[in-house]
Amino acid sequence: MRELPQGPTPPRNGDAIETDLLLSRRAVLSGAGALALLGVAGCSTSGGGDLPALQFDDTVTGSVPIRPSISVDKNITSPDVMYAALTDNGFNVPEVPYLKVKPEFRRQIVVDTTGEAPGTIVVHLKERMLYLVQPGGDAIRYGVGIGKDGFRWSGRANIQYGREWPTWTPPPEMIQRKPELVKWQGGQPGGLTNPLGARALYIYQDGKDTGYRIHGSPEWWSIGQAMSSGCVRLINQDIIDLYSRVSKKNPVVVM
């Protein structure tokens, strides 16, 4: 095909025909592109118009599915609300200075990456995180404190039961290490200074008590640290929230 004439010289008849054909071909291709874009956008077009019907392959190769937004939960809101002071069973739980808690350790909804069934509690010791798996691909994540080296437990088990403002009884080996705890060998009543905090979930494996708990703690500054005697501790406001969501028989994975 010859080049289109340049400048003001009018085209000859043959040139005009070629120009018309070129422009018509461009219009068809432009219309095809527009229709293809509409198809990708999920729009539909109705019949009619002068363009001939065009056949398109609408198969998307290598597409990535779009995940719905994470869910909304009325108890997962701004930290000044979640960690405000509250009264629970007659105990006045003080507010937590949440600005001193790393943002990643505050209660939040995240995409579930555990691969576990909904209702499973997953504790990642290395991350210092606890996940409660939700239906639909989400998880509620809480920051936790974990046991010191030599005091950690891992494995699969179940929550056997739970207690609100539980009594804490130090095991004999702990009393040997800390003789001042002998005063609590019969059990320390629940309260604001109790090491188990506002709630405790008791971990059993094959029907036997592991001796490990998921519990609250008045020591909010210990979240993210490895300083307990093996149990998994949460901020009191967070263990109250977690406790309200479990059936007391939930599977537990500590890894």
Coordinates of C-alpha atoms in Angstrom, one line a residue:
M1 CA 0.0 0.0 0.0
R2 CA 1.3 3.5 -0.9
E3 CA 1.8 6.1 1.7
L4 CA -0.9 8.7 2.1
P5 CA -0.2 11.9 0.3
Q6 CA 1.3 14.6 2.4
G7 CA 0.4 18.3 2.2
P8 CA -2.6 20.0 0.7
T9 CA -2.6 18.0 -2.6
P10 CA -6.0 16.2 -2.7
P11 CA -5.8 12.4 -3.1
R12 CA -6.6 10.7 -6.3
N13 CA -9.7 8.4 -6.5
G14 CA -7.6 5.3 -5.7
D15 CA -6.0 7.0 -2.8
A16 CA -9.4 8.0 -1.4
I17 CA -10.6 4.5 -1.6
E18 CA -7.5 3.2 0.2
T19 CA -7.9 5.9 2.9
D20 CA -11.5 5.0 3.4
L21 CA -10.6 1.3 3.7
L22 CA -7.8 2.1 6.2
L23 CA -10.1 4.3 8.3
S24 CA -12.8 1.7 8.2
R25 CA -10.4 -1.0 9.3
R26 CA -9.2 1.2 12.2
A27 CA -12.8 1.8 13.3
V28 CA -13.5 -1.9 13.4
L29 CA -10.4 -2.6 15.4
S30 CA -11.1 0.3 17.7
G31 CA -14.7 -1.0 18.2
A32 CA -13.3 -4.5 18.9
G33 CA -11.0 -3.1 21.5
A34 CA -13.8 -1.3 23.2
L35 CA -15.9 -4.4 23.2
A36 CA -13.1 -6.4 24.6
L37 CA -12.6 -3.8 27.4
L38 CA -16.3 -4.0 28.2
G39 CA -16.1 -7.8 28.4
V40 CA -13.2 -7.6 30.9
A41 CA -15.0 -5.1 33.0
G42 CA -18.0 -7.5 33.3
C43 CA -20.3 -5.3 31.3
S44 CA -22.7 -6.6 28.6
T45 CA -23.7 -5.1 25.3
S46 CA -27.1 -5.4 23.5
G47 CA -27.7 -6.2 19.9
G48 CA -28.1 -3.6 17.2
G49 CA -25.6 -1.3 15.5
D50 CA -23.9 -1.5 12.2
L51 CA -20.8 -3.5 13.2
P52 CA -20.9 -7.2 12.4
A53 CA -21.0 -9.6 15.2
L54 CA -17.5 -10.3 16.6
Q55 CA -16.4 -13.5 18.2
F56 CA -14.1 -13.2 21.3
D57 CA -12.5 -15.8 23.5
D58 CA -13.3 -14.5 27.0
T59 CA -11.1 -17.0 28.8
V60 CA -8.8 -15.2 31.2
T61 CA -5.4 -16.8 31.4
G62 CA -3.3 -16.6 34.6
S63 CA -6.0 -14.6 36.4
V64 CA -5.8 -14.1 40.1
P65 CA -9.1 -14.4 42.0
I66 CA -10.2 -11.3 43.8
R67 CA -10.7 -12.0 47.5
P68 CA -13.6 -10.3 49.3
S69 CA -12.8 -7.7 51.9
I70 CA -12.1 -9.0 55.4
S71 CA -15.1 -9.1 57.7
V72 CA -16.3 -6.5 60.0
D73 CA -16.6 -7.2 63.7
K74 CA -18.2 -4.8 66.3
N75 CA -15.6 -5.9 68.9
I76 CA -12.7 -5.1 66.7
T77 CA -12.5 -1.4 66.4
S78 CA -10.2 1.4 67.4
P79 CA -7.6 0.5 70.1
D80 CA -8.8 3.3 72.4
V81 CA -12.2 1.4 72.6
M82 CA -10.8 -2.1 72.7
Y83 CA -8.3 -1.4 75.4
A84 CA -10.4 1.0 77.5
A85 CA -11.1 0.4 81.2
L86 CA -14.0 -1.9 81.9
T87 CA -15.8 -3.5 84.8
D88 CA -16.1 -7.3 84.6
N89 CA -17.6 -9.6 87.3
G90 CA -17.1 -6.8 89.8
F91 CA -13.4 -6.3 88.9
N92 CA -12.3 -2.9 87.5
V93 CA -9.9 -3.8 84.7
P94 CA -7.7 -0.8 84.1
E95 CA -7.2 0.6 80.6
V96 CA -4.1 -0.4 78.6
P97 CA -1.8 2.3 77.3
Y98 CA -2.1 0.8 73.8
L99 CA 0.4 3.3 72.3
K100 CA 3.1 1.4 74.2
V101 CA 2.0 -1.8 72.6
K102 CA 3.3 -2.5 69.1
P103 CA 0.5 -2.1 66.5
E104 CA 1.0 -5.7 65.3
F105 CA 0.2 -7.0 68.8
R106 CA -3.1 -5.3 69.0
R107 CA -6.3 -7.2 68.3
Q108 CA -7.2 -7.1 64.6
I109 CA -8.8 -9.1 61.8
V110 CA -6.3 -10.5 59.2
V111 CA -6.4 -12.9 56.3
D112 CA -6.1 -16.4 57.6
T113 CA -2.8 -18.0 56.5
T114 CA -2.9 -21.0 58.9
G115 CA -4.8 -23.4 56.7
E116 CA -6.7 -24.7 59.8
A117 CA -10.4 -25.2 60.2
P118 CA -12.6 -22.4 61.5
G119 CA -12.7 -22.4 65.3
T120 CA -9.1 -23.5 65.6
I121 CA -6.8 -21.6 67.9
V122 CA -3.3 -21.3 66.4
V123 CA -0.4 -20.0 68.4
H124 CA 2.7 -19.0 66.5
L125 CA 5.5 -19.0 69.1
K126 CA 8.0 -17.3 66.9
E127 CA 5.6 -14.6 65.8
R128 CA 4.2 -14.1 69.3
M129 CA 0.7 -14.2 67.7
L130 CA -2.5 -16.1 68.4
Y131 CA -5.0 -16.7 65.6
L132 CA -8.6 -17.7 66.0
V133 CA -9.6 -19.0 62.6
Q134 CA -12.9 -17.6 61.2
P135 CA -15.2 -18.8 58.5
G136 CA -14.7 -17.2 55.1
G137 CA -10.9 -16.9 55.1
D138 CA -10.3 -14.5 58.0
A139 CA -8.7 -14.9 61.4
I140 CA -8.8 -12.7 64.5
R141 CA -5.2 -12.1 65.7
Y142 CA -4.0 -11.2 69.1
G143 CA -0.5 -10.5 70.4
V144 CA 0.7 -12.9 73.1
G145 CA 3.5 -13.5 75.5
I146 CA 5.1 -16.9 75.5
G147 CA 7.2 -19.2 77.7
K148 CA 10.9 -18.7 78.3
D149 CA 13.4 -21.1 76.7
G150 CA 13.0 -24.5 78.2
F151 CA 9.4 -23.8 79.3
R152 CA 7.6 -24.0 76.0
W153 CA 5.1 -26.6 74.8
S154 CA 4.0 -27.2 71.2
G155 CA 1.7 -29.7 69.6
R156 CA -2.0 -30.3 68.8
A157 CA -4.5 -30.4 71.6
N158 CA -7.9 -29.0 72.7
I159 CA -9.4 -26.6 75.0
Q160 CA -11.0 -28.8 77.7
Y161 CA -12.7 -26.0 79.6
G162 CA -12.4 -22.3 80.6
R163 CA -12.7 -20.2 83.7
E164 CA -13.5 -16.6 84.4
W165 CA -11.2 -14.9 87.0
P166 CA -9.7 -18.3 87.7
T167 CA -7.8 -19.5 90.8
W168 CA -4.1 -19.9 90.2
T169 CA -2.2 -22.7 91.9
P170 CA 1.6 -22.7 91.3
P171 CA 3.0 -26.1 90.6
P172 CA 5.4 -27.6 93.2
E173 CA 8.4 -27.1 90.9
M174 CA 7.6 -23.4 90.7
I175 CA 7.4 -23.2 94.4
Q176 CA 10.8 -24.8 94.6
R177 CA 12.2 -22.1 92.4
K178 CA 10.3 -19.3 94.1
P179 CA 9.7 -20.3 97.8
E180 CA 7.7 -17.0 98.3
L181 CA 4.9 -18.6 96.3
V182 CA 4.3 -21.2 99.0
K183 CA 1.5 -19.0 100.4
W184 CA -0.5 -19.8 97.2
Q185 CA 0.0 -23.6 97.3
G186 CA -3.6 -23.9 98.1
G187 CA -4.5 -21.5 95.2
Q188 CA -4.6 -17.8 94.7
P189 CA -8.1 -16.4 94.3
G190 CA -9.0 -14.7 91.0
G191 CA -8.4 -11.0 90.9
L192 CA -6.5 -8.2 89.3
T193 CA -3.1 -9.4 90.5
N194 CA -3.7 -13.0 89.7
P195 CA -1.2 -14.3 87.1
L196 CA -4.0 -15.9 85.1
G197 CA -5.8 -12.6 84.7
A198 CA -9.4 -12.3 83.7
R199 CA -9.9 -15.6 81.9
A200 CA -8.1 -19.0 81.4
L201 CA -8.5 -21.7 78.8
Y202 CA -7.1 -25.1 79.9
I203 CA -5.2 -27.1 77.3
Y204 CA -5.7 -30.9 77.3
Q205 CA -4.0 -33.4 75.0
D206 CA -5.5 -36.9 74.7
G207 CA -7.7 -36.2 77.7
K208 CA -4.8 -35.3 79.9
D209 CA -4.0 -31.8 81.3
T210 CA -0.9 -30.5 79.7
G211 CA -0.4 -28.0 82.5
Y212 CA -0.4 -25.2 79.9
R213 CA -3.0 -22.4 79.7
I214 CA -4.1 -19.6 77.4
H215 CA -4.9 -16.8 79.9
G216 CA -5.0 -13.1 80.6
S217 CA -2.4 -11.1 82.3
P218 CA -2.3 -7.7 84.1
E219 CA 1.3 -7.4 82.7
W220 CA 0.3 -5.9 79.3
W221 CA 4.0 -4.9 78.7
S222 CA 4.9 -8.6 78.6
I223 CA 3.0 -9.1 75.3
G224 CA 5.5 -10.0 72.5
Q225 CA 8.0 -11.2 75.1
A226 CA 9.2 -14.7 76.1
M227 CA 9.0 -14.5 79.9
S228 CA 6.3 -16.8 81.2
S229 CA 6.6 -20.3 82.7
G230 CA 5.2 -21.8 79.5
C231 CA 1.7 -20.5 79.2
V232 CA 0.4 -18.2 76.5
R233 CA -0.7 -14.9 77.9
L234 CA -2.9 -12.1 76.4
I235 CA -3.9 -8.6 77.5
N236 CA -6.9 -9.0 79.8
Q237 CA -9.2 -7.1 77.4
D238 CA -8.1 -9.5 74.6
I239 CA -8.6 -12.7 76.7
I240 CA -12.0 -11.6 77.6
D241 CA -12.8 -11.1 73.9
L242 CA -11.2 -14.5 72.9
Y243 CA -13.0 -16.3 75.7
S244 CA -16.4 -15.0 74.5
R245 CA -15.7 -16.5 71.0
V246 CA -14.7 -20.1 71.9
S247 CA -16.9 -23.1 72.7
K248 CA -14.4 -24.3 75.4
K249 CA -13.7 -27.4 73.2
N250 CA -11.8 -25.7 70.4
P251 CA -8.8 -27.4 68.8
V252 CA -5.5 -25.8 69.6
V253 CA -2.3 -25.8 67.6
V254 CA 0.9 -24.5 69.2
M255 CA 3.8 -24.2 66.8

